[in-house]
Amino acid sequence: MTTTNSVQFPGESGPSVPQQKAPSSTSTAPLRRQSTVRKIKEAAKSLLPAPLFLSLLHHKEIGRYPSLLRPTTFNEKILRKSLRPDPWFAELTDKLTVRKYVARVLGEEHVIPLLAAPDTFSKEVFDALPNSFVMKANHGSSYVEVVRDKSTRSFEELRELADHWLTLDFYKIAREKHYRQIEPRVFFEHLLLDKSGQIPADYKLHCFGGRSGRPTIYILVISDRFGSNTRGDIYDANWNHLDMAIGAYKPSAEPSPRPENLEAIRDAATRLCSDFDYVRVDLYAPDNQIYFGELTFTPGAGVLPFTPDKVDYEWGKLVPDAFLSARPPLPIPATQAA
């Protein structure tokens, strides 16, 4: 049977694209016809100019057509920036090349140890990996496979998944232009666990006006991301729980206790956002430590629903007008994956 999985934007549910697995011998004619129709629809969408494609996607996800000439909402500003990214977006969005920038700004100790970033994922690479690790791809979102016990996984299984990731063009999902410049690669990181053996929560800090030195910060916390009870809670910078939601994530029944290292989390985000008018800084903070996740300049590609909808307008006011302008390149050194 042909099955599909949805690729979601990191930490925030957004539009999805089907990933089709190879059909088995039990596939039926109706399913094959559905697959053909889907392929035709996807091919037709790929022919649309990016502004039209995104306007239609915005209407589908948000419920209204966007203003691209005079954007006012958060989504409209992010959407326009997806079409006109700054020149450094690709380098700092690439999950491999950004590591050197973060090491320089925040410190090497805050970068999750890199186990391998091979040109080719071979059996020799697999054999050299430790018993537990995380396999990722650098050129998109949700390309993450957690391996807790290598003895339960085969090289062939992981290579098939890695090869599949490398065939995917993340730009086609929501036309975020800077993703076209990222050369797809698979890499392997140390599996980050807290003292209880659990994968730590994602702290996704939306940072507005970082260049001012006093950014406005909202924190989206994604808990149990790889489990069966995934939740998304939003706090202000002082850890006041807010009655709102981003995407499809439901809030927890009870807010999480204030992290002991909240000040350190805010400080790390403030340092990482200091070169930008807006950026989402993703961090992990297990056991009073701080580890970098990623930088995201166009979260949800500008088609990310808010509940209530008025937050879209409120956050839009926080995005500086300078964010929409072409900015001179930052003094970011040329980076190469370690």
Short mmCIF file of C-alpha atoms in Angstrom, two decimals:
data_model
loop_
_atom_site.label_atom_id
_atom_site.label_comp_id
_atom_site.label_asym_id
_atom_site.label_seq_id
_atom_site.Cartn_x
_atom_site.Cartn_y
_atom_site.Cartn_z
CA MET A 1 0.00 0.00 0.00
CA THR A 2 1.23 3.48 -0.78
CA THR A 3 1.62 5.49 2.41
CA THR A 4 2.48 9.12 3.03
CA ASN A 5 4.26 11.02 5.75
CA SER A 6 4.08 14.78 6.17
CA VAL A 7 7.10 17.02 6.36
CA GLN A 8 6.38 19.74 8.92
CA PHE A 9 8.23 22.93 9.60
CA PRO A 10 10.51 22.62 12.62
CA GLY A 11 8.71 23.06 15.92
CA GLU A 12 5.66 24.67 14.37
CA SER A 13 3.06 22.84 12.34
CA GLY A 14 2.74 24.25 8.86
CA PRO A 15 1.83 23.11 5.36
CA SER A 16 2.95 19.61 4.57
CA VAL A 17 4.17 17.77 1.51
CA PRO A 18 3.64 14.04 1.02
CA GLN A 19 6.62 11.72 0.98
CA GLN A 20 5.64 8.58 -0.87
CA LYS A 21 7.19 5.27 0.01
CA ALA A 22 7.66 2.56 -2.54
CA PRO A 23 4.34 0.79 -3.13
CA SER A 24 4.12 -2.87 -2.13
CA SER A 25 2.60 -5.67 -4.14
CA THR A 26 -0.72 -5.11 -2.35
CA SER A 27 -1.23 -1.69 -3.96
CA THR A 28 -4.58 -1.33 -5.66
CA ALA A 29 -5.61 0.40 -8.88
CA PRO A 30 -7.59 3.17 -7.07
CA LEU A 31 -4.55 4.00 -4.97
CA ARG A 32 -2.38 4.13 -8.08
CA ARG A 33 -4.89 6.50 -9.68
CA GLN A 34 -4.83 8.69 -6.55
CA SER A 35 -1.05 8.74 -6.74
CA THR A 36 -1.18 9.79 -10.39
CA VAL A 37 -3.68 12.56 -9.67
CA ARG A 38 -1.52 13.82 -6.80
CA LYS A 39 1.55 13.87 -9.04
CA ILE A 40 -0.34 15.85 -11.67
CA LYS A 41 -1.50 18.37 -9.05
CA GLU A 42 2.00 18.73 -7.63
CA ALA A 43 3.43 19.22 -11.13
CA ALA A 44 0.82 21.89 -11.87
CA LYS A 45 1.61 23.73 -8.63
CA SER A 46 5.31 23.69 -9.42
CA LEU A 47 4.61 25.74 -12.56
CA LEU A 48 3.02 28.60 -10.62
CA PRO A 49 5.16 31.70 -10.00
CA ALA A 50 6.37 31.78 -6.41
CA PRO A 51 4.32 34.87 -5.36
CA LEU A 52 1.10 33.32 -6.69
CA PHE A 53 1.92 29.92 -5.18
CA LEU A 54 2.53 31.46 -1.76
CA SER A 55 -0.53 33.70 -1.94
CA LEU A 56 -2.72 30.67 -2.58
CA LEU A 57 -0.98 28.70 0.17
CA HIS A 58 -1.37 31.62 2.58
CA HIS A 59 -5.09 31.76 1.81
CA LYS A 60 -5.41 28.02 2.36
CA GLU A 61 -3.59 28.01 5.70
CA ILE A 62 -4.46 31.45 7.13
CA GLY A 63 -7.85 32.09 5.53
CA ARG A 64 -7.03 35.32 3.69
CA TYR A 65 -4.87 36.48 0.83
CA PRO A 66 -1.66 38.23 1.87
CA SER A 67 -0.53 41.77 1.10
CA LEU A 68 2.92 41.40 -0.40
CA LEU A 69 3.40 45.05 -1.32
CA ARG A 70 2.51 46.42 2.13
CA PRO A 71 2.81 43.52 4.55
CA THR A 72 1.56 44.13 8.08
CA THR A 73 1.10 40.72 9.71
CA PHE A 74 3.89 38.47 10.89
CA ASN A 75 3.06 35.90 8.22
CA GLU A 76 2.98 38.49 5.43
CA LYS A 77 6.41 39.82 6.39
CA ILE A 78 7.88 36.33 6.68
CA LEU A 79 6.30 35.33 3.38
CA ARG A 80 7.82 38.32 1.58
CA LYS A 81 11.20 37.57 3.10
CA SER A 82 10.91 34.00 1.81
CA LEU A 83 10.71 35.50 -1.66
CA ARG A 84 13.53 38.01 -1.06
CA PRO A 85 15.95 36.45 1.43
CA ASP A 86 19.08 38.22 2.62
CA PRO A 87 22.33 36.92 1.11
CA TRP A 88 23.47 35.17 4.28
CA PHE A 89 20.24 33.25 4.91
CA ALA A 90 21.36 30.11 3.10
CA GLU A 91 24.66 29.81 4.97
CA LEU A 92 23.04 30.31 8.37
CA THR A 93 20.03 28.12 7.58
CA ASP A 94 22.23 25.23 6.46
CA LYS A 95 22.47 23.05 9.57
CA LEU A 96 26.11 22.24 8.86
CA THR A 97 27.61 25.58 7.86
CA VAL A 98 25.84 27.46 10.67
CA ARG A 99 27.80 25.47 13.27
CA LYS A 100 30.97 27.52 12.79
CA TYR A 101 29.05 30.80 13.13
CA VAL A 102 27.45 29.63 16.37
CA ALA A 103 30.79 28.45 17.75
CA ARG A 104 32.23 31.91 17.09
CA VAL A 105 29.30 33.86 18.54
CA LEU A 106 28.19 31.59 21.39
CA GLY A 107 31.06 29.16 21.95
CA GLU A 108 32.06 25.72 20.72
CA GLU A 109 30.75 24.11 23.92
CA HIS A 110 27.20 25.03 22.92
CA VAL A 111 27.34 23.18 19.57
CA ILE A 112 26.14 19.57 19.67
CA PRO A 113 29.15 17.34 18.86
CA LEU A 114 29.31 16.33 15.22
CA LEU A 115 30.04 12.64 14.70
CA ALA A 116 30.27 12.55 10.91
CA ALA A 117 29.35 14.55 7.83
CA PRO A 118 30.40 12.18 5.04
CA ASP A 119 30.26 12.88 1.33
CA THR A 120 28.72 9.41 1.03
CA PHE A 121 26.93 7.45 3.75
CA SER A 122 28.73 4.11 3.55
CA LYS A 123 28.77 0.95 5.65
CA GLU A 124 32.14 2.06 7.01
CA VAL A 125 30.60 5.33 8.23
CA PHE A 126 27.72 3.43 9.85
CA ASP A 127 30.07 0.97 11.58
CA ALA A 128 32.13 3.85 13.01
CA LEU A 129 29.11 5.54 14.61
CA PRO A 130 28.49 5.03 18.33
CA ASN A 131 25.58 2.97 19.66
CA SER A 132 23.28 6.01 19.81
CA PHE A 133 23.19 9.05 17.52
CA VAL A 134 20.93 11.32 15.48
CA MET A 135 20.90 11.30 11.68
CA LYS A 136 19.90 14.57 10.03
CA ALA A 137 19.87 16.33 6.67
CA ASN A 138 21.06 19.93 6.44
CA HIS A 139 18.74 21.32 3.77
CA GLY A 140 15.24 21.29 5.26
CA SER A 141 13.00 20.69 8.23
CA SER A 142 12.06 17.48 10.06
CA TYR A 143 14.79 15.45 8.40
CA VAL A 144 15.67 13.87 11.74
CA GLU A 145 16.05 10.22 12.72
CA VAL A 146 16.85 9.36 16.36
CA VAL A 147 18.77 6.13 16.86
CA ARG A 148 18.93 5.06 20.51
CA ASP A 149 20.33 1.58 19.87
CA LYS A 150 22.23 0.97 16.65
CA SER A 151 21.90 -2.80 17.08
CA THR A 152 18.18 -2.51 16.34
CA ARG A 153 18.70 -0.63 13.06
CA SER A 154 20.34 -1.69 9.84
CA PHE A 155 22.68 0.28 7.64
CA GLU A 156 20.46 -0.45 4.62
CA GLU A 157 17.40 0.97 6.38
CA LEU A 158 19.12 4.21 7.34
CA ARG A 159 20.82 4.62 3.99
CA GLU A 160 17.47 4.25 2.23
CA LEU A 161 16.05 7.03 4.41
CA ALA A 162 19.12 9.22 3.89
CA ASP A 163 18.98 8.73 0.13
CA HIS A 164 15.30 9.66 0.18
CA TRP A 165 16.02 12.90 2.05
CA LEU A 166 18.69 13.82 -0.46
CA THR A 167 16.19 13.54 -3.33
CA LEU A 168 13.80 16.04 -1.72
CA ASP A 169 13.79 19.66 -2.85
CA PHE A 170 12.70 21.56 0.27
CA TYR A 171 12.24 24.75 -1.76
CA LYS A 172 9.24 23.24 -3.52
CA ILE A 173 7.26 22.91 -0.26
CA ALA A 174 6.80 26.63 0.36
CA ARG A 175 9.19 28.42 -2.01
CA GLU A 176 11.63 29.68 0.63
CA LYS A 177 14.18 30.89 -1.88
CA HIS A 178 17.32 30.56 0.23
CA TYR A 179 16.84 26.78 0.51
CA ARG A 180 17.67 26.49 -3.20
CA GLN A 181 21.27 27.45 -2.41
CA ILE A 182 21.86 24.71 0.17
CA GLU A 183 23.63 21.59 -1.11
CA PRO A 184 21.88 18.59 0.51
CA ARG A 185 24.02 16.53 2.86
CA VAL A 186 23.41 13.96 5.56
CA PHE A 187 25.24 14.22 8.86
CA PHE A 188 25.32 12.59 12.29
CA GLU A 189 25.25 14.21 15.72
CA HIS A 190 25.62 13.10 19.31
CA LEU A 191 22.23 12.09 20.76
CA LEU A 192 21.39 14.74 23.34
CA LEU A 193 19.59 13.35 26.40
CA ASP A 194 18.79 14.80 29.81
CA LYS A 195 19.73 13.09 33.08
CA SER A 196 16.50 11.07 32.98
CA GLY A 197 17.42 9.67 29.56
CA GLN A 198 14.80 11.68 27.70
CA ILE A 199 15.21 13.89 24.64
CA PRO A 200 15.04 17.46 25.96
CA ALA A 201 12.33 19.91 24.98
CA ASP A 202 12.87 22.31 22.07
CA TYR A 203 13.07 25.98 23.07
CA LYS A 204 12.20 28.06 20.02
CA LEU A 205 12.80 31.71 20.80
CA HIS A 206 11.21 34.19 18.40
CA CYS A 207 13.54 37.19 18.64
CA PHE A 208 12.37 40.58 17.35
CA GLY A 209 14.74 43.55 16.96
CA GLY A 210 17.94 41.78 17.88
CA ARG A 211 20.09 44.51 16.35
CA SER A 212 18.80 46.95 18.96
CA GLY A 213 20.47 44.97 21.73
CA ARG A 214 17.16 44.65 23.59
CA PRO A 215 15.15 42.11 21.62
CA THR A 216 11.54 41.23 22.33
CA ILE A 217 11.44 37.47 22.86
CA TYR A 218 8.65 34.90 22.88
CA ILE A 219 9.44 31.28 23.67
CA LEU A 220 7.68 28.33 22.06
CA VAL A 221 8.41 25.13 23.99
CA ILE A 222 7.86 21.85 22.17
CA SER A 223 7.75 18.92 24.56
CA ASP A 224 7.74 15.19 23.77
CA ARG A 225 8.48 15.96 20.13
CA PHE A 226 9.25 12.34 19.26
CA GLY A 227 6.62 10.84 21.55
CA SER A 228 2.87 10.39 21.50
CA ASN A 229 1.95 13.48 23.54
CA THR A 230 3.64 16.33 21.71
CA ARG A 231 2.68 19.75 23.07
CA GLY A 232 3.48 23.35 22.22
CA ASP A 233 3.37 26.06 24.90
CA ILE A 234 4.20 29.73 24.47
CA TYR A 235 5.73 31.96 27.12
CA ASP A 236 6.95 35.52 27.24
CA ALA A 237 10.55 36.27 28.20
CA ASN A 238 9.65 36.14 31.90
CA TRP A 239 8.01 32.72 31.57
CA ASN A 240 4.41 33.89 31.77
CA HIS A 241 2.30 31.27 30.01
CA LEU A 242 0.34 32.82 27.14
CA ASP A 243 -3.11 31.81 25.97
CA MET A 244 -2.19 31.32 22.32
CA ALA A 245 -1.04 28.65 19.90
CA ILE A 246 1.16 28.45 16.83
CA GLY A 247 0.20 25.99 14.13
CA ALA A 248 -1.60 22.84 15.21
CA TYR A 249 0.25 22.20 18.47
CA LYS A 250 -1.99 21.94 21.51
CA PRO A 251 -0.88 23.41 24.85
CA SER A 252 -0.08 21.27 27.86
CA ALA A 253 -2.67 20.75 30.58
CA GLU A 254 -0.31 22.52 32.99
CA PRO A 255 2.47 24.97 32.08
CA SER A 256 6.01 23.74 32.59
CA PRO A 257 7.90 25.05 35.61
CA ARG A 258 10.23 27.96 34.96
CA PRO A 259 13.62 26.59 33.84
CA GLU A 260 16.40 27.14 36.35
CA ASN A 261 18.60 28.39 33.52
CA LEU A 262 16.01 30.69 31.89
CA GLU A 263 18.36 33.66 32.14
CA ALA A 264 21.09 31.68 30.36
CA ILE A 265 18.61 30.62 27.67
CA ARG A 266 17.60 34.24 27.07
CA ASP A 267 21.22 35.37 27.06
CA ALA A 268 22.19 32.75 24.46
CA ALA A 269 19.29 33.75 22.22
CA THR A 270 20.11 37.47 22.63
CA ARG A 271 23.70 36.86 21.54
CA LEU A 272 22.65 34.76 18.55
CA CYS A 273 20.01 37.23 17.37
CA SER A 274 22.16 40.36 17.76
CA ASP A 275 22.97 40.57 14.03
CA PHE A 276 19.37 40.26 12.86
CA ASP A 277 16.12 42.22 12.78
CA TYR A 278 14.19 38.99 13.29
CA VAL A 279 15.21 35.36 13.71
CA ARG A 280 13.95 32.29 15.53
CA VAL A 281 16.71 30.80 17.68
CA ASP A 282 16.26 27.12 18.58
CA LEU A 283 17.98 25.84 21.71
CA TYR A 284 18.03 22.83 24.00
CA ALA A 285 18.58 23.32 27.71
CA PRO A 286 18.93 19.96 29.49
CA ASP A 287 20.24 19.89 33.05
CA ASN A 288 21.17 23.59 33.08
CA GLN A 289 23.25 23.31 29.92
CA ILE A 290 22.65 25.19 26.65
CA TYR A 291 22.94 23.62 23.19
CA PHE A 292 22.22 25.21 19.82
CA GLY A 293 19.57 23.75 17.51
CA GLU A 294 19.18 25.99 14.46
CA LEU A 295 18.50 29.52 13.18
CA THR A 296 15.26 30.02 11.26
CA PHE A 297 14.60 33.29 9.42
CA THR A 298 11.31 32.35 7.74
CA PRO A 299 9.43 30.06 10.17
CA GLY A 300 6.43 28.45 8.60
CA ALA A 301 7.33 30.25 5.35
CA GLY A 302 4.71 32.89 6.15
CA VAL A 303 1.74 30.52 6.16
CA LEU A 304 1.66 29.63 9.86
CA PRO A 305 -1.74 29.99 11.60
CA PHE A 306 -1.96 31.69 15.00
CA THR A 307 -4.67 31.16 17.59
CA PRO A 308 -6.08 33.70 18.18
CA ASP A 309 -5.57 35.25 14.77
CA LYS A 310 -4.90 38.71 16.26
CA VAL A 311 -1.43 37.50 17.29
CA ASP A 312 -0.50 37.47 13.61
CA TYR A 313 -1.09 41.25 13.57
CA GLU A 314 0.53 41.85 16.97
CA TRP A 315 3.71 40.00 16.06
CA GLY A 316 3.69 41.75 12.70
CA LYS A 317 4.15 45.07 14.52
CA LEU A 318 7.22 43.64 16.26
CA VAL A 319 9.01 42.76 13.01
CA PRO A 320 11.12 45.84 12.15
CA ASP A 321 10.61 47.37 8.73
CA ALA A 322 14.35 46.90 8.19
CA PHE A 323 13.71 43.15 8.08
CA LEU A 324 12.01 43.61 4.71
CA SER A 325 14.90 45.56 3.20
CA ALA A 326 18.01 44.14 1.60
CA ARG A 327 20.74 44.40 4.23
CA PRO A 328 24.48 44.58 3.57
CA PRO A 329 26.23 41.26 4.19
CA LEU A 330 27.23 40.53 7.76
CA PRO A 331 30.92 39.93 8.54
CA ILE A 332 30.38 36.18 8.52
CA PRO A 333 33.51 34.23 7.56
CA ALA A 334 33.28 31.58 4.90
CA THR A 335 32.31 28.38 6.65
CA GLN A 336 32.83 24.78 5.84
CA ALA A 337 31.26 21.80 7.55
CA ALA A 338 33.57 20.26 10.13
#
